[in-house]
XYZ file of C-alpha atoms in Angstrom:
501
model
C 32.226 -120.117 -163.920
C 29.265 -120.034 -166.579
C 27.191 -117.637 -167.820
C 24.045 -117.135 -166.677
C 21.138 -116.964 -169.308
C 18.348 -115.556 -168.873
C 15.415 -116.742 -169.921
C 11.797 -115.139 -171.189
C 9.313 -113.408 -168.680
C 6.788 -115.383 -166.448
C 3.693 -113.373 -165.117
C 2.572 -113.863 -162.003
C -1.411 -114.487 -161.778
C -0.955 -110.900 -159.159
C 0.570 -108.918 -162.444
C -1.804 -107.210 -165.432
C 0.121 -106.954 -168.567
C 0.078 -103.450 -170.449
C 0.990 -102.585 -173.721
C 4.046 -100.327 -174.200
C 3.369 -96.337 -174.480
C 5.112 -93.325 -174.037
C 3.762 -91.097 -171.084
C 1.549 -93.837 -169.070
C -0.919 -92.697 -166.963
C -0.073 -90.693 -163.839
C -2.156 -93.319 -161.493
C 0.570 -96.242 -162.864
C 3.467 -94.263 -161.137
C 1.446 -94.338 -157.893
C 0.823 -98.077 -157.865
C 1.849 -100.049 -154.731
C 4.242 -103.159 -155.585
C 3.150 -106.163 -157.004
C 5.487 -107.947 -155.474
C 7.124 -106.744 -152.290
C 9.213 -108.698 -149.858
C 9.791 -112.365 -151.525
C 11.236 -115.205 -149.617
C 11.897 -118.648 -151.159
C 11.055 -121.772 -149.428
C 13.854 -123.307 -147.624
C 13.113 -126.522 -150.416
C 13.452 -124.139 -153.305
C 10.229 -125.072 -154.737
C 7.730 -122.216 -153.523
C 7.429 -118.595 -152.781
C 5.939 -116.384 -150.393
C 5.704 -112.519 -151.219
C 2.986 -109.766 -150.380
C 1.247 -108.858 -153.247
C -0.918 -105.524 -153.584
C -4.372 -105.752 -156.073
C -7.173 -104.173 -156.113
C -8.690 -106.514 -153.896
C -6.466 -105.352 -151.192
C -3.456 -106.653 -149.497
C -2.418 -110.493 -149.809
C 0.151 -113.167 -148.758
C 0.864 -115.091 -151.805
C 2.397 -118.403 -152.101
C 3.120 -119.808 -155.665
C 4.757 -123.102 -156.902
C 8.396 -121.873 -158.724
C 7.655 -124.019 -161.795
C 4.860 -123.250 -162.396
C 3.392 -120.046 -160.603
C 0.393 -120.661 -159.676
C -0.726 -119.710 -156.744
C -1.133 -122.279 -154.024
C -2.161 -119.869 -150.922
C -3.473 -116.558 -150.491
C -4.517 -114.802 -146.968
C -5.977 -111.362 -146.723
C -4.494 -108.984 -144.568
C -5.902 -105.851 -146.059
C -6.967 -104.983 -142.184
C -2.840 -104.633 -141.576
C 0.243 -102.712 -143.691
C 2.531 -106.173 -144.152
C 5.996 -105.282 -144.185
C 8.196 -108.468 -144.980
C 7.246 -112.249 -144.735
C 9.917 -115.165 -144.339
C 9.332 -118.740 -143.986
C 9.739 -119.655 -140.681
C 9.797 -123.906 -141.848
C 8.330 -125.559 -144.832
C 5.002 -125.194 -143.211
C 4.587 -121.852 -141.633
C 5.015 -118.306 -142.273
C 6.446 -115.630 -140.532
C 6.029 -111.829 -141.423
C 5.210 -108.466 -140.125
C 2.684 -106.048 -140.012
C 2.429 -102.354 -138.410
C 0.021 -99.305 -137.893
C 0.882 -96.072 -137.499
C 0.845 -94.281 -133.548
C 1.010 -91.201 -131.867
C 4.402 -91.105 -130.351
C 5.113 -88.254 -127.859
C 5.241 -85.550 -130.336
C 5.206 -87.983 -133.610
C 3.922 -90.271 -135.314
C 5.678 -93.934 -135.952
C 5.358 -97.125 -137.041
C 4.660 -99.785 -134.181
C 5.156 -103.442 -135.632
C 4.086 -106.939 -134.893
C 4.608 -109.845 -135.635
C 2.176 -112.882 -137.213
C 2.247 -116.321 -138.122
C 0.327 -118.459 -140.998
C 0.338 -122.198 -141.278
C 0.068 -123.026 -144.456
C -0.531 -126.591 -144.018
C -3.789 -125.951 -141.512
C -6.346 -123.287 -141.828
C -4.403 -120.216 -143.181
C -5.452 -118.024 -140.295
C -3.537 -115.175 -139.407
C -2.681 -115.672 -135.811
C -0.256 -112.929 -133.997
C 2.540 -114.321 -131.910
C 3.446 -113.302 -128.318
C 0.513 -111.847 -127.506
C -0.672 -113.209 -123.787
C 0.540 -110.570 -121.415
C 1.202 -107.572 -124.115
C -1.300 -105.441 -122.581
C 0.016 -105.648 -119.598
C 3.686 -104.913 -120.135
C 4.968 -101.532 -118.493
C 7.641 -100.953 -121.618
C 7.289 -100.605 -124.901
C 3.909 -98.910 -125.254
C 1.911 -102.035 -124.294
C -0.864 -103.005 -127.146
C -3.396 -101.492 -129.344
C -6.289 -102.430 -131.361
C -7.458 -101.934 -134.888
C -9.133 -104.081 -136.726
C -9.640 -106.760 -134.660
C -5.889 -107.217 -134.155
C -3.573 -106.357 -131.100
C -0.067 -104.523 -132.241
C 2.563 -105.121 -130.259
C 5.842 -102.147 -130.565
C 9.437 -103.644 -130.906
C 8.715 -106.598 -132.867
C 12.165 -108.078 -133.781
C 13.396 -111.308 -135.174
C 16.984 -112.469 -133.271
C 16.989 -115.796 -135.501
C 16.154 -119.425 -135.734
C 16.023 -122.696 -134.289
C 15.977 -124.858 -137.771
C 16.192 -128.615 -135.612
C 12.670 -127.248 -134.238
C 11.308 -125.072 -136.634
C 10.810 -122.410 -134.784
C 12.605 -118.685 -134.682
C 14.074 -116.587 -132.061
C 11.625 -113.313 -130.651
C 11.595 -111.420 -127.710
C 9.120 -109.387 -125.648
C 8.772 -107.934 -122.241
C 7.433 -109.611 -119.541
C 4.476 -108.251 -116.213
C 8.000 -107.605 -114.771
C 9.167 -106.172 -117.817
C 12.004 -107.760 -118.033
C 12.881 -108.624 -121.581
C 12.696 -112.536 -122.371
C 13.661 -114.632 -125.669
C 11.589 -116.970 -126.735
C 11.607 -120.300 -129.341
C 8.444 -119.160 -131.147
C 6.113 -121.858 -133.430
C 4.419 -119.360 -135.675
C 1.764 -121.520 -136.905
C -0.158 -121.380 -133.464
C 2.345 -119.156 -131.259
C 3.618 -122.491 -128.854
C 6.595 -120.329 -127.248
C 9.468 -122.072 -124.629
C 11.773 -119.850 -122.522
C 15.139 -119.765 -124.250
C 17.020 -116.581 -122.270
C 15.395 -114.183 -119.579
C 17.151 -111.086 -119.689
C 16.417 -107.954 -117.676
C 14.408 -104.718 -118.097
C 17.908 -103.354 -119.923
C 17.948 -106.675 -122.464
C 18.263 -105.191 -125.894
C 19.451 -107.576 -128.180
C 21.016 -111.302 -128.368
C 23.253 -112.995 -130.660
C 22.301 -116.698 -130.983
C 24.606 -119.500 -132.896
C 23.416 -121.955 -135.509
C 21.820 -124.015 -133.069
C 19.778 -121.066 -132.211
C 21.167 -120.908 -128.976
C 22.083 -117.536 -127.172
C 26.168 -116.743 -126.837
C 26.402 -113.246 -126.030
C 23.797 -110.713 -124.880
C 23.357 -106.752 -125.034
C 21.902 -104.845 -122.108
C 21.707 -100.597 -121.890
C 20.585 -98.472 -118.802
C 19.365 -95.233 -119.982
C 19.117 -93.928 -116.250
C 22.491 -94.820 -116.135
C 24.817 -94.518 -119.744
C 25.735 -98.199 -118.953
C 26.413 -100.531 -122.506
C 26.978 -103.453 -121.558
C 27.803 -106.264 -123.305
C 27.338 -110.135 -121.959
C 29.060 -113.891 -122.596
C 27.219 -117.130 -122.124
C 29.772 -119.744 -120.140
C 28.501 -122.382 -118.483
C 24.995 -122.102 -118.352
C 25.365 -118.322 -117.122
C 26.057 -114.881 -118.028
C 29.869 -113.225 -117.218
C 29.710 -109.576 -118.231
C 32.333 -108.764 -121.136
C 32.626 -105.506 -121.248
C 31.483 -102.233 -120.083
C 31.193 -98.864 -121.016
C 29.633 -95.310 -119.877
C 28.148 -93.920 -123.562
C 24.835 -90.559 -123.118
C 24.469 -92.439 -127.088
C 25.237 -95.930 -127.775
C 26.722 -95.929 -131.333
C 27.771 -99.751 -130.941
C 25.394 -102.376 -131.499
C 25.833 -106.768 -131.560
C 25.262 -108.207 -135.437
C 25.786 -111.635 -134.922
C 28.852 -114.939 -135.058
C 30.578 -114.919 -138.839
C 31.980 -118.336 -140.745
C 34.750 -118.189 -137.931
C 32.208 -118.078 -134.966
C 33.695 -114.653 -133.902
C 31.257 -111.917 -132.498
C 31.129 -109.227 -134.982
C 29.664 -105.881 -134.100
C 28.716 -102.133 -135.746
C 30.142 -98.918 -134.230
C 31.253 -95.762 -135.455
C 34.243 -95.457 -135.446
C 36.237 -94.290 -133.216
C 36.832 -90.186 -134.699
C 33.663 -89.823 -135.078
C 33.248 -91.038 -138.665
C 31.142 -93.477 -140.186
C 29.796 -97.062 -138.951
C 31.191 -99.810 -139.452
C 31.582 -103.556 -139.083
C 34.190 -104.734 -136.067
C 35.139 -108.525 -134.884
C 35.049 -108.140 -130.609
C 37.481 -110.229 -128.732
C 35.133 -113.002 -126.949
C 37.776 -113.085 -124.196
C 37.893 -109.409 -123.142
C 35.749 -107.528 -125.211
C 37.850 -105.607 -127.029
C 37.974 -104.495 -131.181
C 40.815 -106.297 -132.613
C 40.739 -104.952 -136.108
C 38.191 -103.632 -138.384
C 35.831 -106.805 -140.981
C 34.739 -104.200 -143.247
C 34.830 -100.482 -143.480
C 33.962 -98.132 -146.317
C 36.094 -95.293 -147.401
C 33.029 -92.657 -147.653
C 29.769 -94.462 -146.636
C 28.159 -96.012 -143.176
C 27.644 -99.468 -143.284
C 23.789 -99.813 -142.694
C 23.409 -103.077 -141.305
C 24.112 -106.772 -141.725
C 23.619 -109.919 -143.703
C 22.790 -113.496 -141.889
C 22.012 -116.560 -143.284
C 18.292 -117.619 -142.309
C 19.636 -121.302 -142.292
C 23.078 -120.689 -139.836
C 22.662 -117.182 -138.593
C 26.264 -116.303 -139.389
C 26.613 -112.719 -140.621
C 27.571 -113.448 -144.473
C 27.428 -109.924 -145.439
C 26.740 -106.240 -145.251
C 24.428 -103.736 -146.616
C 26.779 -100.449 -147.439
C 25.567 -97.075 -147.625
C 21.768 -97.117 -149.411
C 22.167 -99.360 -152.475
C 25.373 -101.244 -151.839
C 26.167 -105.169 -150.534
C 29.385 -106.487 -149.820
C 29.679 -110.403 -149.570
C 31.668 -111.934 -147.095
C 30.641 -115.523 -147.810
C 32.932 -117.067 -150.823
C 29.967 -119.072 -152.646
C 27.343 -115.416 -152.383
C 30.540 -113.169 -153.348
C 30.848 -115.729 -156.815
C 26.894 -115.774 -157.273
C 27.362 -111.975 -156.718
C 29.668 -111.191 -159.610
C 27.703 -113.880 -162.210
C 24.615 -112.182 -161.291
C 26.507 -108.318 -161.921
C 27.531 -110.079 -164.709
C 24.881 -111.114 -166.073
C 22.534 -108.458 -165.683
C 25.300 -105.187 -166.443
C 23.836 -102.048 -165.462
C 20.641 -103.157 -163.404
C 21.982 -103.742 -159.958
C 21.319 -107.242 -159.102
C 20.612 -108.294 -155.285
C 20.113 -111.227 -153.898
C 17.305 -111.729 -151.980
C 16.555 -114.507 -150.825
C 18.036 -118.548 -151.644
C 17.194 -121.959 -150.368
C 18.554 -123.663 -147.272
C 21.104 -125.276 -150.225
C 21.796 -122.703 -151.930
C 20.845 -123.982 -155.322
C 17.958 -121.149 -156.584
C 17.816 -117.838 -155.095
C 15.614 -114.774 -155.544
C 16.783 -112.152 -156.816
C 15.785 -108.268 -157.620
C 17.119 -106.106 -160.021
C 16.234 -102.415 -161.818
C 17.615 -99.468 -163.105
C 17.104 -95.664 -163.794
C 14.937 -96.172 -166.558
C 12.457 -99.573 -165.397
C 11.012 -100.501 -161.774
C 12.636 -103.032 -160.067
C 11.827 -107.183 -161.028
C 12.670 -110.330 -159.686
C 14.092 -113.120 -161.003
C 14.445 -116.687 -160.450
C 18.410 -117.766 -160.434
C 19.243 -121.446 -161.030
C 22.738 -122.221 -160.006
C 22.904 -125.476 -161.082
C 21.091 -124.585 -164.709
C 23.040 -121.249 -164.864
C 19.476 -119.950 -165.915
C 17.619 -116.649 -164.491
C 13.885 -116.344 -165.522
C 11.487 -113.295 -164.771
C 9.241 -114.160 -162.329
C 7.605 -110.293 -161.281
C 7.860 -106.697 -162.043
C 6.993 -104.768 -159.019
C 5.038 -102.561 -161.816
C 4.190 -104.720 -164.940
C 2.183 -101.129 -166.515
C 5.612 -99.158 -166.224
C 7.216 -103.435 -167.673
C 7.495 -101.784 -171.117
C 6.834 -98.469 -171.257
C 10.349 -96.295 -172.341
C 11.295 -94.177 -168.719
C 13.480 -91.359 -168.573
C 16.824 -91.840 -167.103
C 17.602 -90.903 -163.474
C 21.112 -90.398 -162.818
C 23.834 -89.994 -160.692
C 25.052 -86.711 -160.666
C 26.976 -84.560 -158.086
C 27.713 -80.166 -158.086
C 29.880 -78.021 -155.877
C 28.033 -75.711 -152.726
C 28.756 -72.060 -152.326
C 32.185 -73.832 -149.538
C 32.824 -76.183 -151.933
C 32.266 -79.483 -151.000
C 30.610 -81.842 -152.820
C 27.269 -83.020 -152.692
C 25.743 -86.348 -154.268
C 22.184 -86.043 -155.739
C 20.443 -87.654 -158.580
C 18.716 -85.815 -161.838
C 15.381 -87.186 -163.718
C 15.124 -85.182 -167.266
C 12.218 -85.451 -169.304
C 12.523 -87.866 -172.176
C 13.545 -85.875 -175.571
C 14.428 -82.633 -173.196
C 17.273 -80.302 -174.705
C 16.853 -77.367 -173.558
C 15.232 -75.606 -170.433
C 12.334 -77.483 -168.580
C 10.322 -76.751 -165.474
C 12.278 -78.419 -162.514
C 11.205 -79.546 -159.205
C 13.173 -79.265 -156.087
C 12.414 -82.957 -154.722
C 14.455 -83.317 -150.768
C 14.194 -86.599 -149.375
C 12.470 -87.033 -145.939
C 14.227 -88.170 -142.254
C 15.969 -85.500 -142.848
C 18.683 -88.089 -142.400
C 17.392 -90.904 -144.763
C 19.218 -90.845 -148.556
C 17.731 -91.194 -151.891
C 19.197 -94.478 -153.516
C 20.045 -95.313 -157.569
C 17.289 -96.919 -159.616
C 13.570 -96.335 -160.372
C 12.300 -93.638 -158.836
C 8.107 -93.546 -158.387
C 7.482 -89.692 -157.693
C 11.032 -88.506 -159.641
C 9.846 -90.550 -163.134
C 6.164 -89.542 -162.294
C 7.045 -85.713 -162.633
C 9.987 -86.421 -165.283
C 6.786 -87.765 -167.225
C 5.083 -85.056 -167.312
C 7.819 -82.788 -168.163
C 9.021 -81.341 -165.116
C 13.241 -82.328 -164.027
C 13.941 -83.210 -160.794
C 16.549 -82.710 -158.623
C 17.187 -85.193 -155.422
C 20.333 -84.031 -153.508
C 21.505 -85.708 -150.435
C 22.264 -82.695 -148.745
C 24.138 -81.875 -145.462
C 22.057 -84.049 -143.099
C 21.015 -87.062 -144.702
C 21.916 -90.565 -143.547
C 24.209 -92.802 -144.577
C 27.568 -90.936 -145.484
C 28.838 -90.745 -141.824
C 28.593 -88.921 -139.246
C 30.480 -85.514 -139.977
C 27.250 -85.540 -143.079
C 24.457 -86.054 -140.593
C 25.506 -83.869 -137.517
C 26.336 -80.736 -140.292
C 22.902 -80.748 -140.943
C 21.735 -80.517 -137.105
C 19.967 -76.950 -136.525
C 20.059 -75.899 -140.172
C 16.346 -77.066 -141.499
C 15.153 -74.116 -143.746
C 18.119 -72.037 -142.602
C 22.004 -72.562 -143.076
C 23.818 -75.474 -144.549
C 21.000 -77.710 -145.419
C 19.051 -74.897 -147.270
C 21.722 -73.843 -148.655
C 22.513 -77.276 -150.329
C 18.992 -77.349 -152.102
C 19.441 -74.080 -153.302
C 22.938 -74.578 -154.737
C 21.670 -77.667 -156.381
C 18.864 -75.019 -158.212
C 21.477 -73.044 -159.446
C 23.447 -75.992 -160.829
C 21.003 -77.565 -162.501
C 20.468 -74.151 -164.497
C 23.795 -73.815 -165.150
C 24.489 -77.205 -166.924
C 21.034 -76.983 -168.619
C 22.203 -73.336 -170.161
C 25.411 -74.934 -171.293
C 23.461 -77.674 -172.570
C 22.147 -75.607 -174.550
C 24.490 -73.461 -175.303
C 26.207 -76.511 -177.308
C 23.420 -77.718 -178.836
C 23.325 -74.039 -180.526
C 26.578 -73.916 -181.335
C 26.529 -77.529 -183.039
C 22.946 -76.412 -184.984
């Protein structure tokens, strides 16, 4: 295994350079990321990404050799979320708007395509008839674009350059289309029912399994495709489904994600394609939930798993080897494989550390080189930031609470403390750079971010312990006990400092 040589930084035109300084301006921390959702083209020659600049939000395409921007599409009228390559000449991206849904506000997403070989106009996909659908919330309009709830990418038809996406038809049945993202041309791949929730497709894009759930009957059904028709593989009565289809692995086995039978953590499991029985675990973690699976965009196959809030486990041997190479080259910077070319010779890798904003690298596995192509916040690239470190403390009932603690640079004695609970509440704070925690620490505050009981990603028992405990009970106690623990820590450090003086 050749060592990776990390080359000097290459700055994108959209990223502004800033001189190093001890305390960057406060607004610097609040800047939107200069690069978001980078995706490498199938041939490995170009990079598509979302850029935030003073002039607005853009989908940009740059040449990876020169980093020159070859295409720029203004998407400021919407909130772009992520972008991928549908094929060598077409981009697919998802944008959202915030809508009122029952008693809360939610994000409603819609898919769009951009023809890079054509006029570069934004075309919304699956729009016809969406305004008359009876499920999924219909469509709303903002800035001349209609937003349709439930944008979902099922997979790719690489032989045709089409993407597989579902929508509801006029009869409120969910249908699966192969869509040309450059012009919204499409053809029917499968006609589901009003209970259809998901499909699993193979490397050709052909449907192999389908999941249906009837809320009226609490009935979860998995179907398999046999000789051009669907057969029932398994059924179960569940009030709240805790099983979802993931995809096929490299051995053509059906992989599902479900919560452990004892009500513990979510994991990935191999399901029999003959009788629907769970044959064995593919991957489970002793402490954390599997949050999602990673699929190869060129084969639609399951190649890895996202574990808890931040860890990636690879099942694909080549991806596992690449990850180990990157871990060795970027020690302490949590390298993550973001995107790769179809021949797997070029990779986009993100890195971040407890005192630096995330950066993106182009990794060439043949040359064993990695060069930085951007930072999400160039104004902080050379600034010295406080360390945001993992910290745990014991709650009053003896349970260990995982958290993150950020103290101001040079702090030796007591400092003001900001308790910064995450949202959700079934969300979680993760390691690395945190713009708000680092901003507060740069102004002299210590910042505590507990993953209190009620947080997500730590199993069902941990999450449900916080139910009914907002502001009272164990959720609030975990926060209060965290403040007391930090106070004790600071007192201990101060006493030790004075004894050594």
